[in-house]
Every structure is written in structure tokens, then in C-alpha cells.
CSV table of C-alpha atoms and ligand atoms in Angstrom, one decimal:
chain,number,residue,atom,x,y,z
A,1,MET,CA,-56.6,52.7,86.5
A,2,ASN,CA,-58.3,55.1,84.1
A,3,HIS,CA,-62.0,54.2,83.7
A,4,PHE,CA,-64.1,54.9,80.7
A,5,ASN,CA,-67.1,57.1,80.9
A,6,GLU,CA,-70.5,56.6,79.3
A,7,GLU,CA,-69.7,58.6,76.3
A,8,GLU,CA,-66.5,56.7,75.6
A,9,LEU,CA,-68.3,53.4,76.1
A,10,ILE,CA,-71.1,54.4,73.7
A,11,ASP,CA,-68.4,55.4,71.1
A,12,TYR,CA,-66.8,52.0,71.6
A,13,HIS,CA,-70.2,50.3,71.1
A,14,TYR,CA,-70.6,52.0,67.8
A,15,GLY,CA,-67.0,51.4,66.7
A,16,GLU,CA,-66.1,55.0,67.0
A,17,SER,CA,-63.5,55.1,69.7
A,18,VAL,CA,-61.3,58.1,69.5
A,19,SER,CA,-59.8,58.9,72.9
A,20,ALA,CA,-58.4,55.4,73.1
A,21,ASP,CA,-58.2,52.8,70.5
A,22,ALA,CA,-60.8,50.0,70.5
A,23,ASP,CA,-58.2,47.4,71.6
A,24,SER,CA,-57.4,49.2,74.8
A,25,VAL,CA,-61.1,49.6,75.7
A,26,ALA,CA,-61.6,45.9,75.1
A,27,ARG,CA,-58.6,45.1,77.3
A,28,HIS,CA,-59.9,47.4,80.1
A,29,LEU,CA,-63.3,45.9,79.9
A,30,ARG,CA,-61.8,42.4,80.5
A,31,GLU,CA,-59.9,43.7,83.6
A,32,CYS,CA,-62.3,46.2,85.2
A,33,ALA,CA,-65.6,44.9,86.6
A,34,ASP,CA,-67.1,48.3,87.1
A,35,CYS,CA,-66.6,49.4,83.4
A,36,ALA,CA,-67.7,45.9,82.2
A,37,ARG,CA,-70.9,46.3,84.2
A,38,SER,CA,-71.6,49.8,82.8
A,39,TYR,CA,-70.8,48.6,79.3
A,40,ALA,CA,-73.2,45.6,79.7
A,41,ALA,CA,-75.9,48.0,80.7
A,42,ILE,CA,-75.3,50.2,77.7
A,43,GLU,CA,-75.4,47.2,75.4
A,44,ARG,CA,-78.6,45.9,76.9
A,45,ASP,CA,-80.3,49.3,76.6
A,46,LEU,CA,-79.2,49.8,73.0
A,47,ALA,CA,-80.2,46.3,72.1
A,48,GLU,CA,-83.7,47.0,73.3
A,49,ILE,CA,-84.1,50.1,71.2
A,50,ALA,CA,-86.0,48.6,68.5
A,51,VAL,CA,-85.4,49.4,64.9
A,52,PRO,CA,-89.0,49.9,63.5
A,53,ALA,CA,-89.9,47.6,60.7
A,54,THR,CA,-89.7,49.4,57.4
A,55,PRO,CA,-92.8,48.9,55.1
A,56,VAL,CA,-91.9,46.9,52.1
A,57,ARG,CA,-91.6,48.6,48.8
A,58,GLY,CA,-91.8,46.3,45.7
A,59,GLU,CA,-89.1,45.7,43.2
A,60,ASP,CA,-90.7,48.2,40.8
A,61,TYR,CA,-90.7,50.9,43.4
A,62,GLY,CA,-87.8,52.8,41.8
A,63,GLN,CA,-89.5,52.7,38.5
A,64,GLN,CA,-92.7,54.1,40.1
A,65,VAL,CA,-90.7,56.9,41.6
A,66,TRP,CA,-89.1,57.7,38.3
A,67,ASP,CA,-92.5,57.6,36.5
A,68,GLY,CA,-93.7,60.0,39.1
A,69,ILE,CA,-91.0,62.7,38.7
A,70,ARG,CA,-89.9,62.2,35.1
A,71,GLY,CA,-92.5,64.5,33.6
A,72,SER,CA,-91.4,67.4,35.8
A,73,LEU,CA,-87.8,67.3,34.8
A,74,ARG,CA,-86.2,69.0,31.9
A,75,ALA,CA,-83.3,67.6,30.0
A,76,TYR,CA,-80.0,69.2,30.5
A,77,PRO,CA,-78.9,71.1,27.4
A,78,ALA,CA,-76.5,69.1,25.4
A,79,PRO,CA,-73.1,70.7,25.0
A,80,GLU,CA,-72.7,73.0,22.0
A,81,ARG,CA,-69.9,71.1,20.3
A,82,ARG,CA,-71.1,67.8,21.5
A,83,ARG,CA,-68.5,65.4,22.8
A,84,TRP,CA,-70.3,62.2,22.9
A,85,PHE,CA,-70.8,60.5,26.2
A,86,GLN,CA,-68.0,58.0,26.6
A,87,PHE,CA,-68.5,54.6,28.2
A,88,ALA,CA,-64.9,53.9,28.8
A,89,PRO,CA,-62.1,56.3,29.3
A,90,GLY,CA,-60.1,56.6,26.1
A,91,SER,CA,-62.8,55.4,23.8
A,92,GLN,CA,-63.3,57.9,21.1
A,93,TRP,CA,-66.5,58.7,19.5
A,94,LYS,CA,-65.8,59.4,15.9
A,95,GLY,CA,-69.1,61.0,15.1
A,96,LEU,CA,-72.2,59.5,13.7
A,97,ALA,CA,-71.5,60.8,10.2
A,98,ALA,CA,-69.1,58.0,9.6
A,99,VAL,CA,-71.7,55.5,10.7
A,100,ALA,CA,-74.3,57.1,8.6
A,101,ALA,CA,-72.0,57.1,5.6
A,102,CYS,CA,-71.3,53.4,6.0
A,103,LEU,CA,-74.9,52.6,6.5
A,104,LEU,CA,-75.7,54.5,3.3
A,105,VAL,CA,-73.4,52.3,1.3
A,106,ILE,CA,-74.8,49.1,2.7
A,107,ALA,CA,-78.5,49.9,3.2
A,108,GLY,CA,-78.8,52.1,0.2
A,109,ALA,CA,-80.3,55.5,-0.1
A,110,PHE,CA,-83.4,54.1,-1.7
A,111,PHE,CA,-84.4,52.0,1.3
A,112,ALA,CA,-83.6,54.9,3.7
A,113,GLY,CA,-85.3,57.5,1.5
A,114,ARG,CA,-88.5,55.4,1.3
A,115,LEU,CA,-88.5,55.1,5.1
A,116,TRP,CA,-87.9,58.8,5.5
A,117,GLU,CA,-90.8,59.7,3.1
A,118,HIS,CA,-93.0,57.3,5.0
A,119,ARG,CA,-92.3,59.0,8.3
A,120,ASN,CA,-92.3,62.6,7.0
A,121,PRO,CA,-94.5,62.8,3.9
A,122,GLN,CA,-94.4,66.6,3.8
A,123,HIS,CA,-90.7,66.9,3.9
A,124,PRO,CA,-89.3,64.6,1.2
A,125,VAL,CA,-85.5,64.7,1.1
A,126,ALA,CA,-84.3,66.4,-2.0
A,127,ASN,CA,-82.3,64.0,-4.0
A,128,ASN,CA,-79.9,66.6,-5.2
A,129,ALA,CA,-76.6,68.4,-4.4
A,130,ALA,CA,-77.6,69.4,-0.9
A,131,GLY,CA,-79.0,66.0,-0.2
A,132,ASP,CA,-75.9,64.4,1.4
A,133,GLN,CA,-76.5,65.7,4.8
A,134,GLY,CA,-80.2,65.0,4.4
A,135,ARG,CA,-79.5,61.4,3.6
A,136,GLU,CA,-77.2,61.0,6.5
A,137,LYS,CA,-80.0,62.3,8.6
A,138,VAL,CA,-82.4,59.8,7.1
A,139,VAL,CA,-80.0,57.0,8.0
A,140,LEU,CA,-79.7,58.3,11.5
A,141,VAL,CA,-83.5,58.3,11.7
A,142,VAL,CA,-83.6,54.7,10.6
A,143,LEU,CA,-80.9,53.8,13.1
A,144,GLY,CA,-82.8,55.7,15.8
A,145,ASP,CA,-85.9,53.8,14.9
A,146,HIS,CA,-84.1,50.5,15.3
A,147,LEU,CA,-82.7,51.5,18.7
A,148,ASP,CA,-86.2,52.7,19.7
A,149,ARG,CA,-87.7,49.3,18.8
A,150,SER,CA,-84.9,47.5,20.5
A,151,GLU,CA,-85.4,49.6,23.6
A,152,ARG,CA,-89.1,48.8,23.7
A,153,LEU,CA,-88.4,45.1,23.3
A,154,LEU,CA,-85.9,45.2,26.2
A,155,VAL,CA,-88.4,47.0,28.4
A,156,GLU,CA,-91.1,44.4,27.5
A,157,LEU,CA,-88.6,41.6,28.2
A,158,LYS,CA,-87.9,43.1,31.6
A,159,HIS,CA,-91.5,42.9,32.6
A,160,ALA,CA,-92.4,39.8,30.7
A,161,GLU,CA,-94.2,36.9,32.2
A,162,PRO,CA,-93.2,33.4,31.2
A,163,SER,CA,-95.1,32.5,28.0
A,164,THR,CA,-95.3,30.3,25.1
A,165,GLU,CA,-94.4,31.6,21.6
A,166,GLY,CA,-95.4,35.3,21.8
A,167,PRO,CA,-95.1,38.7,20.1
A,168,ILE,CA,-91.8,39.4,21.9
A,169,GLN,CA,-90.1,36.6,20.0
A,170,ALA,CA,-91.6,37.6,16.7
A,171,GLU,CA,-90.3,41.1,17.2
A,172,ALA,CA,-86.9,39.8,18.2
A,173,ARG,CA,-86.6,37.9,15.0
A,174,GLU,CA,-87.4,40.9,12.9
A,175,LEU,CA,-85.0,43.1,14.8
A,176,LEU,CA,-82.3,40.5,14.5
A,177,ALA,CA,-82.1,40.8,10.7
A,178,SER,CA,-81.7,44.6,10.7
A,179,ASN,CA,-79.4,44.5,13.7
A,180,ARG,CA,-76.9,42.4,11.8
A,181,LEU,CA,-76.8,44.9,9.0
A,182,TYR,CA,-76.3,47.8,11.4
A,183,ARG,CA,-73.6,46.0,13.4
A,184,GLU,CA,-71.6,45.3,10.3
A,185,SER,CA,-71.6,48.8,9.0
A,186,VAL,CA,-71.0,50.3,12.4
A,187,LYS,CA,-67.9,48.1,12.8
A,188,GLN,CA,-66.6,49.4,9.5
A,189,ALA,CA,-67.3,53.0,10.6
A,190,GLY,CA,-65.0,52.4,13.6
A,191,ASP,CA,-67.4,53.1,16.4
A,192,PRO,CA,-66.6,50.5,19.1
A,193,THR,CA,-69.2,51.8,21.6
A,194,LEU,CA,-72.1,51.5,19.2
A,195,ALA,CA,-70.7,48.3,17.7
A,196,ASN,CA,-70.3,46.6,21.1
A,197,ALA,CA,-73.8,47.6,22.1
A,198,LEU,CA,-75.2,46.2,18.8
A,199,ASP,CA,-73.2,43.1,19.4
A,200,HIS,CA,-74.6,42.6,22.8
A,201,LEU,CA,-78.1,43.3,21.5
A,202,GLU,CA,-77.6,40.7,18.8
A,203,ARG,CA,-76.6,38.0,21.3
A,204,VAL,CA,-79.8,38.8,23.3
A,205,LEU,CA,-82.0,38.8,20.2
A,206,ILE,CA,-80.6,35.4,19.2
A,207,GLU,CA,-81.3,34.0,22.7
A,208,VAL,CA,-84.9,35.4,22.6
A,209,SER,CA,-85.6,34.2,19.0
A,210,ASN,CA,-84.2,30.7,19.5
A,211,GLU,CA,-86.7,29.5,22.1
A,212,PRO,CA,-89.2,27.3,20.3
A,213,ALA,CA,-91.1,26.6,23.4
A,214,GLY,CA,-91.5,30.2,24.4
A,215,LEU,CA,-89.8,32.1,27.2
A,216,SER,CA,-89.7,30.3,30.5
A,217,GLN,CA,-89.1,32.0,33.8
A,218,ALA,CA,-85.7,30.4,33.9
A,219,LYS,CA,-84.9,31.8,30.5
A,220,LEU,CA,-86.0,35.3,31.5
A,221,ASP,CA,-83.9,35.1,34.6
A,222,GLU,CA,-80.9,33.9,32.6
A,223,LEU,CA,-81.3,36.8,30.1
A,224,GLN,CA,-81.5,39.3,32.9
A,225,LYS,CA,-78.6,37.9,35.0
A,226,GLU,CA,-76.2,36.4,32.5
A,227,MET,CA,-76.8,38.5,29.5
A,228,ASN,CA,-77.3,41.7,31.6
A,229,THR,CA,-80.3,43.0,29.7
A,230,ASP,CA,-80.7,45.8,32.1
A,231,GLY,CA,-77.2,47.1,31.3
A,232,LEU,CA,-78.0,46.7,27.6
A,233,LEU,CA,-81.2,48.6,28.0
A,234,PHE,CA,-79.2,51.5,29.5
A,235,GLU,CA,-76.7,51.4,26.7
A,236,VAL,CA,-79.4,51.4,24.0
A,237,ARG,CA,-81.1,54.4,25.7
A,238,VAL,CA,-77.9,56.4,25.8
A,239,LEU,CA,-77.2,55.6,22.1
A,240,ARG,CA,-80.8,56.3,21.1
A,241,SER,CA,-80.7,59.8,22.7
A,242,ARG,CA,-77.3,60.4,21.1
A,243,VAL,CA,-78.7,59.5,17.7
A,244,GLN,CA,-81.8,61.6,18.3
A,245,ASP,CA,-79.7,64.6,19.3
A,246,ASP,CA,-77.7,64.3,16.2
A,247,VAL,CA,-80.9,64.2,14.0
A,248,GLU,CA,-82.1,67.3,15.8
A,249,GLN,CA,-78.9,69.1,15.2
A,250,ARG,CA,-79.2,68.4,11.5
A,251,GLU,CA,-82.7,69.6,11.6
A,252,ASN,CA,-81.8,72.9,13.3
A,253,LYS,CA,-78.9,73.7,10.9
A,254,PRO,CA,-79.9,71.9,7.7
A,255,ALA,CA,-77.1,73.1,5.5
A,256,ALA,CA,-75.7,76.0,7.3
A,257,THR,CA,-72.2,74.6,7.3
A,258,LYS,CA,-72.2,74.7,3.5
A,259,GLY,CA,-74.0,78.0,3.3
A,260,VAL,CA,-76.7,76.5,1.1
A,261,SER,CA,-80.3,76.6,1.9
A,262,ILE,CA,-82.8,74.0,0.8
B,1,MET,CA,-72.0,45.9,31.0
B,2,GLU,CA,-73.8,47.8,33.8
B,3,ALA,CA,-73.0,51.6,33.7
B,4,ASN,CA,-71.8,52.9,37.0
B,5,ASP,CA,-73.3,55.9,38.7
B,6,ASP,CA,-70.7,58.4,37.6
B,7,GLN,CA,-71.2,57.4,34.0
B,8,ILE,CA,-74.9,57.8,34.3
B,9,VAL,CA,-74.5,61.2,35.9
B,10,ARG,CA,-72.3,62.3,32.9
B,11,ALA,CA,-74.9,61.0,30.5
B,12,VAL,CA,-77.7,62.9,32.2
B,13,LEU,CA,-75.7,66.1,32.2
B,14,ALA,CA,-75.0,65.6,28.5
B,15,GLY,CA,-78.7,65.8,27.9
B,16,ASP,CA,-80.0,62.2,28.4
B,17,LYS,CA,-82.7,62.8,30.9
B,18,ASP,CA,-83.9,59.2,30.9
B,19,ALA,CA,-80.6,57.9,32.1
B,20,TYR,CA,-81.4,59.4,35.4
B,21,GLY,CA,-84.1,56.8,35.8
B,22,ALA,CA,-81.4,54.1,36.3
B,23,LEU,CA,-80.1,56.1,39.3
B,24,VAL,CA,-83.6,56.5,40.7
B,25,VAL,CA,-84.2,52.7,40.4
B,26,ARG,CA,-80.9,51.9,41.9
B,27,HIS,CA,-81.2,54.1,45.0
B,28,SER,CA,-84.9,54.4,45.8
B,29,GLN,CA,-85.1,51.6,48.3
B,30,SER,CA,-82.3,52.8,50.6
B,31,VAL,CA,-83.5,56.4,50.3
B,32,PHE,CA,-87.0,55.2,51.2
B,33,ARG,CA,-85.8,53.2,54.2
B,34,ALA,CA,-83.9,56.2,55.7
B,35,ALA,CA,-86.8,58.6,54.9
B,36,PHE,CA,-89.2,56.3,56.6
B,37,ARG,CA,-87.1,55.9,59.7
B,38,ILE,CA,-86.8,59.6,60.1
B,39,THR,CA,-90.3,60.7,59.2
B,40,GLY,CA,-92.0,57.6,60.8
B,41,ASP,CA,-94.7,57.8,58.2
B,42,GLU,CA,-95.1,55.9,54.9
B,43,ALA,CA,-96.7,58.5,52.8
B,44,ASP,CA,-94.2,61.2,54.0
B,45,ALA,CA,-91.4,58.9,53.2
B,46,ASP,CA,-92.7,58.4,49.7
B,47,GLU,CA,-92.9,62.1,49.3
B,48,VAL,CA,-89.4,62.6,50.6
B,49,VAL,CA,-88.1,60.0,48.1
B,50,GLN,CA,-89.6,61.9,45.2
B,51,GLU,CA,-88.5,65.3,46.4
B,52,ALA,CA,-84.9,64.0,47.0
B,53,PHE,CA,-84.6,62.7,43.5
B,54,MET,CA,-86.1,65.8,42.0
B,55,ARG,CA,-83.7,68.0,43.9
B,56,GLY,CA,-80.8,65.7,43.1
B,57,TYR,CA,-81.6,66.1,39.4
B,58,GLN,CA,-81.8,69.8,39.6
B,59,ARG,CA,-78.5,70.0,41.5
B,60,LEU,CA,-76.7,67.4,39.5
B,61,GLU,CA,-74.2,69.8,38.2
B,62,SER,CA,-72.9,70.4,41.7
B,63,PHE,CA,-72.4,66.6,42.3
B,64,GLU,CA,-68.8,65.7,42.7
B,65,SER,CA,-68.1,62.0,42.1
B,66,ARG,CA,-65.7,61.6,45.0
B,67,SER,CA,-68.6,61.1,47.4
B,68,GLY,CA,-70.5,58.6,45.3
B,69,PHE,CA,-74.0,59.3,44.0
B,70,GLY,CA,-75.6,57.0,46.6
B,71,THR,CA,-74.1,59.0,49.5
B,72,TRP,CA,-74.9,62.3,47.9
B,73,ILE,CA,-78.6,61.5,47.2
B,74,TYR,CA,-78.9,60.0,50.7
B,75,ARG,CA,-77.8,63.3,52.2
B,76,ILE,CA,-80.3,65.2,50.2
B,77,ALA,CA,-83.0,62.8,51.3
B,78,ILE,CA,-82.0,63.2,55.0
B,79,ASN,CA,-82.4,66.9,54.6
B,80,CYS,CA,-85.8,66.6,52.9
B,81,ALA,CA,-86.9,64.2,55.6
B,82,LEU,CA,-85.8,66.6,58.4
B,83,ASN,CA,-87.6,69.5,56.7
B,84,MET,CA,-90.7,67.2,56.5
B,85,VAL,CA,-90.4,66.4,60.2
B,86,ASN,CA,-90.0,70.0,61.2
B,87,LYS,CA,-93.0,71.0,59.0
B,88,ARG,CA,-95.1,68.3,60.7
B,89,LYS,CA,-93.9,69.3,64.1
B,90,SER,CA,-94.9,72.9,63.8
B,91,ALA,CA,-98.3,71.7,62.6
B,92,THR,CA,-98.9,69.3,65.5
B,93,THR,CA,-98.8,69.9,69.2
B,94,TYR,CA,-97.1,67.1,71.0
B,95,GLN,CA,-98.3,66.4,74.4
B,96,ILE,CA,-95.1,64.9,75.6
B,97,ALA,CA,-95.4,65.9,79.3
B,98,GLU,CA,-98.8,64.2,79.6
B,99,ASP,CA,-97.9,60.7,78.5
B,100,ALA,CA,-94.3,60.7,79.5
B,101,ASP,CA,-94.8,60.3,83.2
B,102,PRO,CA,-92.5,57.4,84.0
B,103,THR,CA,-94.2,56.5,87.3
B,104,GLN,CA,-97.4,55.6,85.3
B,105,GLN,CA,-95.5,53.2,83.1
B,106,GLN,CA,-93.3,51.6,85.6
B,107,VAL,CA,-93.1,47.9,85.3
B,108,GLN,CA,-91.0,45.3,87.0
B,109,ILE,CA,-88.7,43.2,84.9
B,110,ALA,CA,-89.9,39.7,84.9
B,111,ASP,CA,-86.5,38.3,84.3
B,112,HIS,CA,-86.3,35.8,81.5
B,113,THR,CA,-89.8,34.7,81.8
B,114,ALA,CA,-91.3,33.7,78.5
B,115,GLY,CA,-94.9,34.2,77.5
B,116,PRO,CA,-97.4,37.0,78.1
B,117,GLU,CA,-95.3,39.0,80.5
B,118,ARG,CA,-92.5,39.2,78.0
B,119,THR,CA,-94.8,40.5,75.3
B,120,LEU,CA,-96.2,43.0,77.8
B,121,LEU,CA,-92.8,44.1,78.7
B,122,SER,CA,-91.7,44.7,75.1
B,123,ARG,CA,-94.8,46.7,74.5
B,124,GLU,CA,-94.0,48.8,77.5
B,125,ILE,CA,-90.5,49.3,76.2
B,126,GLU,CA,-91.8,50.3,72.8
B,127,ALA,CA,-94.2,52.8,74.4
B,128,LEU,CA,-91.5,54.3,76.6
B,129,GLN,CA,-89.1,54.5,73.6
B,130,ALA,CA,-91.7,56.2,71.4
B,131,THR,CA,-92.3,58.8,74.0
B,132,ALA,CA,-88.5,59.3,74.6
B,133,MET,CA,-87.9,59.6,70.8
B,134,ARG,CA,-90.5,62.3,70.6
B,135,GLY,CA,-88.6,64.1,73.4
B,136,LEU,CA,-85.5,64.3,71.3
B,137,THR,CA,-84.7,67.3,69.2
B,138,ALA,CA,-84.9,66.7,65.5
B,139,THR,CA,-81.1,66.7,65.2
B,140,GLU,CA,-80.7,64.3,68.1
B,141,ARG,CA,-83.3,62.1,66.7
B,142,THR,CA,-82.0,62.0,63.2
B,143,ALA,CA,-78.4,61.6,64.3
B,144,PHE,CA,-79.4,58.7,66.5
B,145,ILE,CA,-81.4,57.1,63.7
B,146,LEU,CA,-78.5,57.4,61.3
B,147,ARG,CA,-76.1,56.0,63.9
B,148,HIS,CA,-78.2,53.3,65.5
B,149,MET,CA,-80.5,52.1,62.7
B,150,GLU,CA,-78.7,53.2,59.5
B,151,ASP,CA,-75.2,52.3,60.7
B,152,ARG,CA,-73.7,55.6,59.5
B,153,SER,CA,-70.4,56.9,60.8
B,154,THR,CA,-70.0,60.2,62.7
B,155,ALA,CA,-68.5,61.7,59.6
B,156,GLU,CA,-71.4,60.7,57.4
B,157,ILE,CA,-74.0,62.0,60.0
B,158,ALA,CA,-72.1,65.3,60.2
B,159,ALA,CA,-72.2,65.7,56.5
B,160,ALA,CA,-75.8,64.7,56.2
B,161,LEU,CA,-76.9,67.2,58.9
B,162,SER,CA,-74.4,69.9,57.8
B,163,ILE,CA,-72.9,70.1,61.3
B,164,ALA,CA,-69.4,69.6,62.7
B,165,PRO,CA,-68.4,66.0,63.4
B,166,ASN,CA,-68.1,66.8,67.1
B,167,ALA,CA,-71.6,68.2,67.2
B,168,ALA,CA,-72.9,65.0,65.4
B,169,LYS,CA,-71.2,62.9,68.0
B,170,GLN,CA,-72.7,65.0,70.8
B,171,ALA,CA,-76.1,64.7,69.3
B,172,VAL,CA,-75.9,60.9,69.2
B,173,PHE,CA,-74.6,60.8,72.8
B,174,ARG,CA,-77.4,63.1,74.1
B,175,ALA,CA,-80.0,61.0,72.3
B,176,VAL,CA,-78.6,57.7,73.8
B,177,GLN,CA,-78.5,59.3,77.2
B,178,LYS,CA,-82.1,60.4,77.0
B,179,LEU,CA,-83.3,57.1,75.6
B,180,ARG,CA,-81.4,55.2,78.4
B,181,ARG,CA,-83.0,57.4,81.0
B,182,SER,CA,-86.4,56.6,79.5
B,183,LEU,CA,-85.7,52.9,79.9
B,184,ALA,CA,-84.6,53.4,83.5
B,185,PRO,CA,-88.0,52.7,85.1
B,186,LEU,CA,-87.8,49.2,83.6
B,187,ARG,CA,-84.6,48.5,85.3
B,188,VAL,CA,-86.0,48.5,88.8
B,189,THR,CA,-85.1,45.1,90.3
B,190,PRO,CA,-87.4,43.7,93.0
C,301,ZN,ZN1,-62.9,50.8,84.5
């Protein structure tokens, strides 16, 4: 009878048998008292090697780690001819220009222009021949603004304590109105990723707005678990940075493609 | 829809720095646990976690999705933790020989008795173990921790320590042997 040595029995204990498959070791241990004794001793020793208790780190530990290192990291440069980050294989990003164009039609250049002037009083957009690209940029700024506010709302929601009617709900109602507008035009522009995200956002905003008694813990849990607000927060962040990059690209090369300088 | 790790990595590499936060949040706890087990010190473990995620970020372009981000960052963390241990080791002088004399710590097993003897016994076991653990090489110790406490396979241990699978297996075996020997004084039956 071939006995098993200490090393083989230790491998067996950790489920790493190689020289013989686990079944034959098990069979041998049933038949051989010597090996069974050795194995029992190994098991007893290993069972007594305590796993030290790990100190508890709170649920927000990861966020703390991130806050600690975020400032020292530099963003990876976006690809030159940017192919937008894709959520699902096969989904095509058609470019924010289409979205911007649709938003222009619906929201109107006046509204966007006013907002742009408000944000950048020294650089009013010239309402002239070279202004198309500028207006597109304005719309993107407005859309970026919307995503920014939505992101902040979702972050607040994530850390919210149960409360009666509060500022979060008021903000949600405000965002809901503009979100409907954006969602419609984005759908027309044929951008499923952005449209889906805004759709998801709208459902969350409706839930948050429609709680007359305020947000209970149960409601907050439901939002997080069933409506996946964490996933939505991530989507919104990605989209926001996408929009931001596009705005920056337009800022860097205002009208170079047309060979016209403003 | 929760984005998976690969999608987040692609977003980060496309310029979305903040997306990396989701990966940090997702994997910090497991990285901390492993770092603590290896360093044995809370503050050191926290430092290892930060360093691991910083390095992970900087090397993200070399990440290949077949291994999974969790496994990948875990490996980086093990490396950082080992460096930390070695750094500490060279700064401290262990007096292993002095407190490792087994005859001093020999106790009889009070078989299956409950109560104070039992507590005393487990304290003795802990003391012997702690001494024996310090007597292991850094590789043996880490390999054993990964095997025994972190439930990692030989292949994973080998990858984390950048050694051959057989060397990883040997390291675990030597560690178990040494630890068992340290417990031997407790096995003296009356
Ligand atoms: Zn046998």
C-alpha cells in the first residue's frame, strides 16, 4: 500500500492534490489507519492556526481611499479621434453634434445663448455665420450642466438620511422638467446610450419627486437596490465627462475645420 | 445597469479619471483585508491599499482583462504589502531566538476541559504561532497567509508572488511544517 506523506496530505487538505486525485486520497484515508492519524493531526494543527480578526472598515472606506488618492492622479489623455466609450458592444455613438443639433431645435438658441452668456459673460457667442459650432457648444454646455446637477443629486441621494420634504426633492422636481426635454431630443438624435441613461434618470427623479411624506429609509433603500442609483451615477459621470471633453475639443479648435477664425 | 470592471477600465483609459473611483470603492475592502493579514498592522494596511490603487491607476494600460481587475489589483496589493513588510523588517530587529524557546512555553493539553484552562491554552497557542510566524521568511509567510487565510490557489499565489507554481507550493508546505513544529510542544500528552 502506498502511503501519503505530509506534503501530499497538506495538499489534500487545501484541495490541491496533484500526485493523486482527491478521491483516491479519500479512499486511502478510509482504509489506512496510519495515514488517517497523520491527516487528523494535520487538520487539528491547521484548524488551530487562527486567522487574525481583520479590523472593520466602514462602508464608505472605498470612497475615503478614492478621496485620498484622487488628487494625485492625472486623467489619461483622451484618444485623438475620440471613439466614445461604449457601454454595450455594438452600440454606436453617433457623435454629440447630432444631439446638440436636435436640442437646438427644441430648446432654441435663445435659451441656450442666454445661459451661455450667463456662464461666460466675456465670451458671448457671435450670432453669425461662424456661430453654428459655437451654438452646438452652448447646447453641450447646457447638457453638461444638467448632467452635473443630476450627478450631484445622485451623490446626495446616496448619502441621504431619511427626511421629510427636503431640498433633494425640490431639486429632483426641477431636474425632471428639463430631463424630459433632453431625453426627447436625444432620442430623436439617435443616441441610445444617452437616451437610456436619461430614461433611467427620469424614472429615479419621478420616484424621488413623488414622495409627499419625504424620503424614508425604505424608499432610499429601494432607490439604491431596485432602481440601481449607483449604476446610474456611474453612467451619468461617464456621460458628463464625455460631454465635457467635447466642449473642450470645440474650445481648442473653435472653427479650424472650416478655416475660419472668430 | 451596473458597469462591469472592464467597462470602467476602458472609460478610465479614455480619459474619465473619476470612473476609477468605482473600482476603488468596489475592491478596497478585499484589498485591505489581504494587506492587513500580510502586514499585521492597520495603518500599514491602509497605506498599502492607497499605494496599490495608485499603482494600479498608473499601470492601467498594462491591465489585460482576462485576469479580472479584482485579481490584478489584488496582486499589486500583495506586492506592495510584501515591500512594506520587508521595509519594516529591515528597520526592526526581531529577537526571535529569545522568545522562541519552546521549553519555556510548554503546556500540557488539558483535554476538552472548558473554562480558564482552555482560554490559557488558546493564548499559549496564539503566542507560539505569533513567534513561529515571525520565524518564516516573507515569502513563506505570505504564501501561507494567501493559502490558509485568503483561500487562494497555488496558481494565484505563484502569480501574486511572481514565483513558479512549484516554488509557491513549497513555500506553503515549508510554512505549514514550521508552524506545526511550533505547535508540537502543546501536543505532549501526559
Ligand atoms: Zn497510508
